Coordinates of C-alpha atoms and ligand atoms in Angstrom, one line a residue:
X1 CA -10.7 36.4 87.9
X2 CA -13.1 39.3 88.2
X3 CA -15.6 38.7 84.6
X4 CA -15.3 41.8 83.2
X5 CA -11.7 41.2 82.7
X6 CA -11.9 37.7 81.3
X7 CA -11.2 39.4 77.7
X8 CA -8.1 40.8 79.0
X9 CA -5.4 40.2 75.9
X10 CA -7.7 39.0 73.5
X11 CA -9.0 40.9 70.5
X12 CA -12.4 40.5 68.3
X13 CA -12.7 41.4 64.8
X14 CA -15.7 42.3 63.8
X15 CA -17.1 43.6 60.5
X16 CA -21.0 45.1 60.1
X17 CA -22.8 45.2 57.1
X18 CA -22.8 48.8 55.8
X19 CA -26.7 50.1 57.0
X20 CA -27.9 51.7 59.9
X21 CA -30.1 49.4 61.3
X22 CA -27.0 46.6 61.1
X23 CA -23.9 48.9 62.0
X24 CA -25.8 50.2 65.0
X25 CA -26.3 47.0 66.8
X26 CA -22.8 45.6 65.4
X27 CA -20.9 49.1 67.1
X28 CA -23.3 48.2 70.5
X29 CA -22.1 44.7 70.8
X30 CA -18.3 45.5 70.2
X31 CA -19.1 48.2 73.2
X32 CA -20.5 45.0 75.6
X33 CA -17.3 42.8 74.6
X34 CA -14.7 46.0 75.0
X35 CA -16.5 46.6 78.3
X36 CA -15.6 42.5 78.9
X37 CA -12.1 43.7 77.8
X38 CA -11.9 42.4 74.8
X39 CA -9.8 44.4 72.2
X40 CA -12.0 45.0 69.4
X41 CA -10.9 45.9 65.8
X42 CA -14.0 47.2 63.5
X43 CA -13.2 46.3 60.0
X44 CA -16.0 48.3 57.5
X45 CA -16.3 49.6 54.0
X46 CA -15.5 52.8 52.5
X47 CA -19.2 53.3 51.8
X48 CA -21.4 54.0 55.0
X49 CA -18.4 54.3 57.7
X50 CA -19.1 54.0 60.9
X51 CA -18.5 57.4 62.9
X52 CA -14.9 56.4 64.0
X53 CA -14.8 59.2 66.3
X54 CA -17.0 58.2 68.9
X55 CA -14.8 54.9 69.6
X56 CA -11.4 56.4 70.5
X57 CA -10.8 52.7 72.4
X58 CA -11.8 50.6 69.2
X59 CA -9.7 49.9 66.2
X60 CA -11.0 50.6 62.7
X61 CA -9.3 49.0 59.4
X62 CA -11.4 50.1 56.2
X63 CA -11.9 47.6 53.4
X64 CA -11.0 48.9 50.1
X65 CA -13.5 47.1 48.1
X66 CA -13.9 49.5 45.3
X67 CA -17.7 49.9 45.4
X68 CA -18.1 53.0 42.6
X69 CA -20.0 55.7 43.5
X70 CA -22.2 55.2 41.2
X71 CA -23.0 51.7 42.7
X72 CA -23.9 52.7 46.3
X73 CA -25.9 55.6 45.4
X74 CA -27.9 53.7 42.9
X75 CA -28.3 50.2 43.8
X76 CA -31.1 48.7 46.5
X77 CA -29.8 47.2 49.7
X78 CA -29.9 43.5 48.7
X79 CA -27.9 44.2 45.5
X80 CA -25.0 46.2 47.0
X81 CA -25.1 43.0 49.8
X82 CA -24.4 40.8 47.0
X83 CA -21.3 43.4 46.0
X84 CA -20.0 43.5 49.6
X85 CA -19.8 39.8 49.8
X86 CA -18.1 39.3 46.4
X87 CA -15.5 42.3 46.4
X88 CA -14.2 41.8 49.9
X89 CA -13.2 38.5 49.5
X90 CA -9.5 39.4 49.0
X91 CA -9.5 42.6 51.4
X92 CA -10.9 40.6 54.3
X93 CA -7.9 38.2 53.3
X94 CA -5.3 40.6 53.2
X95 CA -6.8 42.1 56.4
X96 CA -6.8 38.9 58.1
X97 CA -2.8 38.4 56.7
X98 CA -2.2 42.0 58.9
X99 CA -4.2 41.2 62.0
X100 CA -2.5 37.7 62.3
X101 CA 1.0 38.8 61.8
X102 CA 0.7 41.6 64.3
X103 CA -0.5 39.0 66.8
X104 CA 1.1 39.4 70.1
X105 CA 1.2 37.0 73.5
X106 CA -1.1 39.9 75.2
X107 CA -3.2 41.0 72.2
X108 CA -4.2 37.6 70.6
X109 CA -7.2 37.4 67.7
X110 CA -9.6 35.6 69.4
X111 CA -12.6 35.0 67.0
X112 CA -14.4 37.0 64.1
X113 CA -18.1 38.2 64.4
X114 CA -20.1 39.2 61.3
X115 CA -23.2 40.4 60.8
X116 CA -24.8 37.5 59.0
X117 CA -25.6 38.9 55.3
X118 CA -21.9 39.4 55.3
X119 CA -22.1 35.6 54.5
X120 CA -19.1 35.2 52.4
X121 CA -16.6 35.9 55.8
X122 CA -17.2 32.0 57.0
X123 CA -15.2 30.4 53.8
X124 CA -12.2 33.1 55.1
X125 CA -12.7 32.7 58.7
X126 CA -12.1 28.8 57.4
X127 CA -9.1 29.4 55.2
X128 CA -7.6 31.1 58.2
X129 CA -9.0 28.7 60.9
X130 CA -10.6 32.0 62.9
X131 CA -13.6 31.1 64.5
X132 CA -16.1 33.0 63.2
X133 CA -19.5 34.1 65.0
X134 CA -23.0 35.6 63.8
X135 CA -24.7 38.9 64.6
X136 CA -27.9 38.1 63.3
X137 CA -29.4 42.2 63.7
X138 CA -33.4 41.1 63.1
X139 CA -34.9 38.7 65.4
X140 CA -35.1 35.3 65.6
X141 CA -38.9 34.7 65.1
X142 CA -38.4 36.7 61.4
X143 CA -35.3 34.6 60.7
X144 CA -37.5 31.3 61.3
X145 CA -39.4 32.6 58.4
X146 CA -36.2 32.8 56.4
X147 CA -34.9 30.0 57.3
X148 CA -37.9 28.5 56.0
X149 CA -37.2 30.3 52.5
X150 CA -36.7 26.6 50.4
X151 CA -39.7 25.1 51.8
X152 CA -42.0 28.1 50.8
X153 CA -40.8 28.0 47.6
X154 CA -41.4 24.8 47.0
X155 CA -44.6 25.0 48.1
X156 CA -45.1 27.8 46.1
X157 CA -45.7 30.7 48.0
X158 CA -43.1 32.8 45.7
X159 CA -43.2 34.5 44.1
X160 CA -45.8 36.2 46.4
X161 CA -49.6 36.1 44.2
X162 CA -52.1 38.7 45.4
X163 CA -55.0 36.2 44.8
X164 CA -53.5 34.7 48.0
X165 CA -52.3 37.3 50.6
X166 CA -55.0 36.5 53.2
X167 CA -54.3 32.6 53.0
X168 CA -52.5 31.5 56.1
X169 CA -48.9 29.9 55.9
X170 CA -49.7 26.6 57.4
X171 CA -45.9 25.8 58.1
X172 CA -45.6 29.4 60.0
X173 CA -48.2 30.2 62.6
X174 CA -49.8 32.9 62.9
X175 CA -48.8 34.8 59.3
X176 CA -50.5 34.9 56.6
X177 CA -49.0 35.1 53.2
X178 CA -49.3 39.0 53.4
X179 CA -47.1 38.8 56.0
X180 CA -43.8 37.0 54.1
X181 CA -40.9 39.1 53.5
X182 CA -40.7 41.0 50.3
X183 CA -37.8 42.6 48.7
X184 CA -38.1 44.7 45.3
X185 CA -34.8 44.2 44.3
X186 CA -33.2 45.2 41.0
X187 CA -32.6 41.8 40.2
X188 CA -36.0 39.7 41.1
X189 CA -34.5 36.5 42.6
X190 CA -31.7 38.5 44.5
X191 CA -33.6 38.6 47.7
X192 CA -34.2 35.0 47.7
X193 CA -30.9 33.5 46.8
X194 CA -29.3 36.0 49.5
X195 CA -31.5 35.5 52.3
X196 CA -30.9 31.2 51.6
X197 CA -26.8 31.7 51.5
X198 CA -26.8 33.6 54.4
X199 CA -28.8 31.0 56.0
X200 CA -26.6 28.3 55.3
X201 CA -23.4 29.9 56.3
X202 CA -25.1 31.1 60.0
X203 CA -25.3 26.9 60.3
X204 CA -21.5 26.6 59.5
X205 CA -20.4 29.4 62.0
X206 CA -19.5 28.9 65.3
X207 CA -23.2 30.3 67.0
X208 CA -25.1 32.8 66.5
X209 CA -25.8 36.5 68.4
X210 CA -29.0 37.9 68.8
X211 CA -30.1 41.2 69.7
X212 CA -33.1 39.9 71.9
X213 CA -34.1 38.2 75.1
X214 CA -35.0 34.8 76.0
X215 CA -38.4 35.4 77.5
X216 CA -39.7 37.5 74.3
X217 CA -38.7 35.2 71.8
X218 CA -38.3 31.8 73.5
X219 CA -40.5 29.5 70.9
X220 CA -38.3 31.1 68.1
X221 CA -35.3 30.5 70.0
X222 CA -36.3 27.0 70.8
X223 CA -37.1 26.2 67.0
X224 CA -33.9 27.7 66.0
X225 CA -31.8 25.5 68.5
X226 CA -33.8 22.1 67.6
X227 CA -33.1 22.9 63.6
X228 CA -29.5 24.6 64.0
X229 CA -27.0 22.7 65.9
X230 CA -25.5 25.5 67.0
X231 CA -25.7 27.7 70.1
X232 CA -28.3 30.7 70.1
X233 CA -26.7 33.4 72.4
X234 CA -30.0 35.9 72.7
X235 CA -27.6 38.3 74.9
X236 CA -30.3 41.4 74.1
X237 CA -31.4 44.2 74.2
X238 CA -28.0 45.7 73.2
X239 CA -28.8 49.3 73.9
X240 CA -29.7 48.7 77.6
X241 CA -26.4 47.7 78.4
X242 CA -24.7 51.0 80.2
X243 CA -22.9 52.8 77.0
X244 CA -21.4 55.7 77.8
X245 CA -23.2 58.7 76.7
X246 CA -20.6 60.4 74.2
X247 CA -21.2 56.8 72.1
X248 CA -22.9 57.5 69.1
X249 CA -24.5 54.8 66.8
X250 CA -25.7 57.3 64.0
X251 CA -24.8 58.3 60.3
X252 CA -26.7 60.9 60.7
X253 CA -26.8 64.1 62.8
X254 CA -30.0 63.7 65.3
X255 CA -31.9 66.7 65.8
X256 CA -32.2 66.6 69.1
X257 CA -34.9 69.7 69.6
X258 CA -37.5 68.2 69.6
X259 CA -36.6 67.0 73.2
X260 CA -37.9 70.5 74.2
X261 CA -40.8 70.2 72.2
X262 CA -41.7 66.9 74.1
X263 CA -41.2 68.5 77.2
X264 CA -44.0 70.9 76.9
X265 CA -46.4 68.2 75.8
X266 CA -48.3 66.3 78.1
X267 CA -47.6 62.7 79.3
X268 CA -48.0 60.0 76.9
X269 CA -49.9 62.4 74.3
X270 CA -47.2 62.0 71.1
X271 CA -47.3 60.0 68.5
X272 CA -43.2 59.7 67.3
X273 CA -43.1 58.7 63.4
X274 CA -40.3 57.2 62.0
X275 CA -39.7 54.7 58.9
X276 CA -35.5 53.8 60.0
X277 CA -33.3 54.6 57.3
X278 CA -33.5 52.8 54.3
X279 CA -37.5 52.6 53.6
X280 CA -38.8 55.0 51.0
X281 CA -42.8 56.0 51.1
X282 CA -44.4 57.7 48.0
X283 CA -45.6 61.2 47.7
X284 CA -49.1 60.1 48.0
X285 CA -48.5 58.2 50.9
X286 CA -46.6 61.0 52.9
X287 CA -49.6 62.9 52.4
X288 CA -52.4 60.7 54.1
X289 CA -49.7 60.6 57.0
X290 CA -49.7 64.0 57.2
X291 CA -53.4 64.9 57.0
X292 CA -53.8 61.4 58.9
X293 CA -51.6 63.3 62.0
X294 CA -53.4 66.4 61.1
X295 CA -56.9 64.9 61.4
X296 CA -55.8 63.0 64.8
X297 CA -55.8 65.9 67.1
X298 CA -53.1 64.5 68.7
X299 CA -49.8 66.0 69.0
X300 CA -47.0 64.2 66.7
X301 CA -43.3 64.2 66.1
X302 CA -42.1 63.2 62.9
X303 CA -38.9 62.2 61.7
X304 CA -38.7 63.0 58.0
X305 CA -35.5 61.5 56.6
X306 CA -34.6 63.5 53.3
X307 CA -34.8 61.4 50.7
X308 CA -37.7 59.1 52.6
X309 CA -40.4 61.0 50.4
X310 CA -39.3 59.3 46.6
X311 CA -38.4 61.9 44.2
X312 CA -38.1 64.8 46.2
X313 CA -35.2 66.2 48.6
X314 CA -36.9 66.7 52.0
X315 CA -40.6 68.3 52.5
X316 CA -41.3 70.0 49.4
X317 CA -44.3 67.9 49.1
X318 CA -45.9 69.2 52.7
X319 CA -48.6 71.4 51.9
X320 CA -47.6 75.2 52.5
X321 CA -48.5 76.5 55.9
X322 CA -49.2 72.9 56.9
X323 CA -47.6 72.7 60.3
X324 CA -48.3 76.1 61.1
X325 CA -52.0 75.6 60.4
X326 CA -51.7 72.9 63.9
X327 CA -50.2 75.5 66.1
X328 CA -47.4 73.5 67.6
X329 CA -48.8 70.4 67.7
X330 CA -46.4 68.8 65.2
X331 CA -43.3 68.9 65.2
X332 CA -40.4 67.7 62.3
X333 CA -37.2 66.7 62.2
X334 CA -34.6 65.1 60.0
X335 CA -33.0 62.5 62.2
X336 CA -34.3 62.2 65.7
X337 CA -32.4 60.8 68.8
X338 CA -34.7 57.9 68.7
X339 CA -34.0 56.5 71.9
X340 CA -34.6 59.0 73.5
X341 CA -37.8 60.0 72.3
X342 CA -38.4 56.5 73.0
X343 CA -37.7 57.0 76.9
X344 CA -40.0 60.8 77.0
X345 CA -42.7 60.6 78.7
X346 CA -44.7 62.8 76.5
X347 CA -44.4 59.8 73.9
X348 CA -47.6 57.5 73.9
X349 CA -47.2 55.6 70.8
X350 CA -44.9 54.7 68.1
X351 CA -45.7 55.0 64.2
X352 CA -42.9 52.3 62.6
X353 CA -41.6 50.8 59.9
X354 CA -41.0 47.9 62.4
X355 CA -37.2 47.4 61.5
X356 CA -35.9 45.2 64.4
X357 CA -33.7 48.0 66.0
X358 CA -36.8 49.7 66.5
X359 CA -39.1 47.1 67.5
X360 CA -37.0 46.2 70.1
X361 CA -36.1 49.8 71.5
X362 CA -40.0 50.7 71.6
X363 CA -40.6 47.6 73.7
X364 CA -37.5 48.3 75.9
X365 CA -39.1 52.1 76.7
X366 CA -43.1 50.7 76.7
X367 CA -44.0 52.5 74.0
X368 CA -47.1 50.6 71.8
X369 CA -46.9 50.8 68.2
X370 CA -48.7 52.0 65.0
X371 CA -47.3 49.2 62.6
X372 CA -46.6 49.8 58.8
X373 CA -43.7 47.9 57.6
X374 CA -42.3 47.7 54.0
X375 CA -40.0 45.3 53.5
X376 CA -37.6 42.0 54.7
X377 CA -38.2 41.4 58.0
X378 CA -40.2 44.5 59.0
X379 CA -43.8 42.4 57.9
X380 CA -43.2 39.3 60.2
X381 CA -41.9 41.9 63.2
X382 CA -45.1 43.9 62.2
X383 CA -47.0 40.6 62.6
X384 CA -45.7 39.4 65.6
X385 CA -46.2 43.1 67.8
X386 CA -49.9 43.2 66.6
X387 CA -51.0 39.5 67.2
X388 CA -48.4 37.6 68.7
X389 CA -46.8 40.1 71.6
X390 CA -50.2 42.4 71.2
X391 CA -48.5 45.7 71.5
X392 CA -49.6 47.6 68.7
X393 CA -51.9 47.7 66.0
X394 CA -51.1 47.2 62.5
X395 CA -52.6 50.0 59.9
X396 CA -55.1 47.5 58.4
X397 CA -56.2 47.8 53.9
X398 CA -55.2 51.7 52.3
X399 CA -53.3 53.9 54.0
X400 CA -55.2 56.6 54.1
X401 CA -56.0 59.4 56.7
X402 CA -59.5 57.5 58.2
X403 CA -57.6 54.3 58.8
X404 CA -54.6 56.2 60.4
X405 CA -56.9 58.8 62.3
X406 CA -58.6 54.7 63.6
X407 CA -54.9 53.0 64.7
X408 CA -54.2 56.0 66.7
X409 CA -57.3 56.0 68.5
X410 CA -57.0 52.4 68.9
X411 CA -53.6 52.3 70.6
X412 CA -54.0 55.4 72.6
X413 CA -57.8 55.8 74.2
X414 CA -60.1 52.9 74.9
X415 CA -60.1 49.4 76.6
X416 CA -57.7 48.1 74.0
X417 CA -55.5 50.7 74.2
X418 CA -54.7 49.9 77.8
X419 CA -54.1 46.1 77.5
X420 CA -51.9 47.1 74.8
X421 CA -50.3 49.1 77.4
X422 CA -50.0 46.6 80.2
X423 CA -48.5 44.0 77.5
X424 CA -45.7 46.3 76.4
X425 CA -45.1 47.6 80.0
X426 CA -44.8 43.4 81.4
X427 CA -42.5 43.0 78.0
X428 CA -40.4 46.2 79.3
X429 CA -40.1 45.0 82.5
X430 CA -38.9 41.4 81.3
X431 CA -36.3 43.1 78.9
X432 CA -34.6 45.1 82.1
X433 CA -34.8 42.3 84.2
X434 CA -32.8 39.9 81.9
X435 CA -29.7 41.7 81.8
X436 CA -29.5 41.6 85.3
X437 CA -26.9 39.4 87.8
X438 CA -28.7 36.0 87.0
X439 CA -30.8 37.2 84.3
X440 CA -31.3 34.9 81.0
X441 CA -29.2 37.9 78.5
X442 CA -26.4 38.3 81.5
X443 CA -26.1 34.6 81.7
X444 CA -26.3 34.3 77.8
X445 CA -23.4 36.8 77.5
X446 CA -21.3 34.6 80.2
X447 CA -21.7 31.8 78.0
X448 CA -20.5 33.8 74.8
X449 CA -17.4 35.1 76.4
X450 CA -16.5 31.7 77.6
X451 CA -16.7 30.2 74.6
X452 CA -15.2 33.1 73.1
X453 CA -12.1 32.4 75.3
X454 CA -12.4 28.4 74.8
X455 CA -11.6 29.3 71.0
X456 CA -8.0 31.1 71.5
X457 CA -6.1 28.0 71.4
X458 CA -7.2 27.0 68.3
X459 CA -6.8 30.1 66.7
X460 CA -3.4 31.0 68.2
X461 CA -2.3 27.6 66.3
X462 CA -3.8 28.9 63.4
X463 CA -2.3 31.9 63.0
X464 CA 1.4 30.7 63.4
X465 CA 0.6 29.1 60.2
X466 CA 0.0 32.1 58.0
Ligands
UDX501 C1 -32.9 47.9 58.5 C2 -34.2 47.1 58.1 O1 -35.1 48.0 57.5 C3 -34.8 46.4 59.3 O2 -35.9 45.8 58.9 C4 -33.8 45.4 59.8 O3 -34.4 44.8 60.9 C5 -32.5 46.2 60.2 O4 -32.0 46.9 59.1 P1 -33.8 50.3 59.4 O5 -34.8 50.3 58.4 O6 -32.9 51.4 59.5 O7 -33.0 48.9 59.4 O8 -34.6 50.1 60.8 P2 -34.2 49.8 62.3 O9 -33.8 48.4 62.4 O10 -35.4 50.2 63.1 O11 -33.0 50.7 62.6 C6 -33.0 52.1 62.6 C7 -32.2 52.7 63.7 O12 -32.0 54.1 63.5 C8 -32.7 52.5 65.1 O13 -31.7 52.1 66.0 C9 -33.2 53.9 65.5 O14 -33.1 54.2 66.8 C10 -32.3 54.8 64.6 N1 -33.1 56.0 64.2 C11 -34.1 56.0 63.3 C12 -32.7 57.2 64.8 O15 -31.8 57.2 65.7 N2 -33.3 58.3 64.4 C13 -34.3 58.4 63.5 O16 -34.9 59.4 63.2 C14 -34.7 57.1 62.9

């Protein structure tokens, strides 16, 4: 049978946890089964719901989980997590009781895939006897690290103390203590304990999905498979894979002006600044970014998220006249269409937060990055890009407009600046080549759909049962 037909009759849950940088990857990787011809069904919650519209061929069942308002506007990421996985215990169920009794000779439920915070889905999958799968959305040489979580603790790395941030983590070559995730949760050990479940119930699934390639993260991967005994299915980078154009990802609106802006600027001059959608910077700090962009001389584009800058709407902090005062060489938006900035030619460097979605999609286009993470995974990615990978510099002591006016130079003139280049450009050319006939992601994906389809028997028994 021609591959891309082996889903033919067989459907995939799947359920993302409810933040950009998870639902985009989890919506990508439903695109690459549907376009194996899986039927896919999106199950989500009421807060943060995927744009439904820009799937007409997918299924989605909303999960009334009664989250208040209240909650999701006021609660941090890894508290409303710890919600998600407590109140839709009995939806999922009662979800699951509708999918299986609608289940049909040509439309069977195949398996369940869910992103892998969502940890309390394995104990249903198991009541139910679906097979259920991991999207793990960060990358596998961060999830060592949390995988790792008991040992550090014991050894007393956390809580983190300042008098030790430049030690070195002898279990975890090459970070230092600076570099282990942080979380400032509402609830101090929240971060911990969710980070360790999670963990646990990846080993219990049935394998786990990353959003990477072999040949970037290989020793990762290799550690993973020697202390899982699972399979790793590194079937990355999702957004290579051919989606069609009208598919958007996004909760917000991209502004996508600025694309004529970056035309007019000259080739690999722009520095693109983005901090992803959940980190929040201080008003102090947006400052020395913007007279740190100022003071560059080099032209930026900067995607200002409202409610990025904490305690005020949108810009109302920017100095008055400020980007008139560079005549035209910055340029704002709200949202931008990030991947394509990514693929503009006029782009020459990247100023992240270094969440994994973007990491990844600024290695896929060659683009070398300014690194200043915040939080969770974004420290050890931030790590690994500047001293592991070397393609980008991290923003070194206080952020303030020298130091920023320094990384730029750094990454775009002098000797460093282009063996940062040729790294990321071999890295670029590695990521294209892997999803190629042969390649290690196209092969990887083989293997997943295979053993997606190896699974239906089991579950078909399953579900005559409920
Ligand atoms: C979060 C965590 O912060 C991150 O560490 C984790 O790895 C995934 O979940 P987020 O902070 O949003 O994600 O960052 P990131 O993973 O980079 O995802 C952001 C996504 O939004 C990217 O796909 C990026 O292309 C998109 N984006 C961002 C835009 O399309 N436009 C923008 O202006 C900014």
């Amino acid at each position: 049978m021609e591959s891309k037909e082996r889903g033919k009759g067989q459907r995939v849950i799947l359920m993302a946890s409810p933040f950009q940088g998870h639902i985009t990857p989890l919506l990508q990787l439903a695109h690459i089964l549907y376009t194996n011809a899986f039927s896919i069904t999106i199950l989500h919650t009421i807060f943060n719901s995927p744009n439904t519209s820009s799937y007409p061929h997918f299924t989605f069942l909303p999960l009334i989980a009664s989250l208040s308002d209240y909650e999701a506007s006021n609660l941090d990421a890894v508290r409303l997590t710890e919600l998600i996985n407590i109140r839709c215990v009995n939806p999922l169920k009662e979800c699951f009781h509708l999918l299986l009794s609608q289940d049909k000779e040509d439309d069977r439920v195949a398996c369940f895939i869910s992103d892998a915070a969502l940890y309390f889905t394995q104990d249903v999958c198991d009541h139910f006897g679906i097979r259920r799968f991991v999207l793990r959305t960060g990358g596998p040489s961060s999830f060592l690290v949390f995988a790792s979580f008991p040992l550090l603790k014991q050894k007393g790395y956390f809580p983190l103390q300042e008098s030790r941030l430049e030690e070195p983590v002898v279990d975890l070559p090459p970070l230092k203590v600076k570099d282990l995730p942080v979380f400032q949760s509402q609830e101090p050990e929240a971060f911990y304990k969710l980070v360790c479940r999670f963990v646990d119930e990846c080993k219990r699934s049935s394998g786990v999905i990353w959003n990477t390639f072999e040949e970037f993260e290989s020793s990762a991967l290799a550690k993973l498979r020697q202390d899982f005994s699972i399979p790793m299915y590194p079937i990355g980078p999702f957004h290579k894979y051919l989606l069609p154009s009208s598919t958007s990802t996004s909760l917000l609106t991209p502004d996508k002006s600025c694309i004529s802006w970056l035309d007019k600027q000259e080739p690999n001059s722009v520095v693109y600044v983005s901090f992803g959608s959940i980190v929040a910077i201080s008003e102090a700090e947006f400052l020395e970014i913007a007279w740190g962009l100022a003071d560059s001389n080099q032209p930026f584009l900067w995607a200002i998220r409202p409610g990025v800058i904490r305690g005020s709407e949108w810009l109302e902090p920017l100095p008055s006249g400020f980007l008139e005062n560079l005549g035209g060489r910055g340029y704002i938006v709200k949202w931008a269409p990030q991947e394509q900035v990514l693929k503009h030619p006029s782009v020459g460097a990247f100023w992240t937060h270094n969440g994994w979605n973007s990491t990844l999609e600024s290695v896929c286009e060659g683009v070398p990055m300014i690194c200043m993470p915040s939080f969770g995974d974004q420290k050890i990615n931030a790590k690994y890009v500047s001293d592991v990978w070397k393609v980008g510099v991290q923003l070194q002591n206080k952020l303030e407009t020298g130091e920023i006016e320094k990384a730029i130079r750094k990454l775009m003139l002098g000797d460093e600046a282009n063996e940062i280049r040729e790294n990321i450009m071999n890295l670029k050319e590695k990521a294209n080549l892997c999803l190629k006939e042969g390649g290690s992601s196209y092969s990887f994906l083989d293997c997943l759909v295979s053993e997606i389809l190896s699974l239906k028997s089991s579950t078909s028994v399953c579900l005559k049962s409920h």
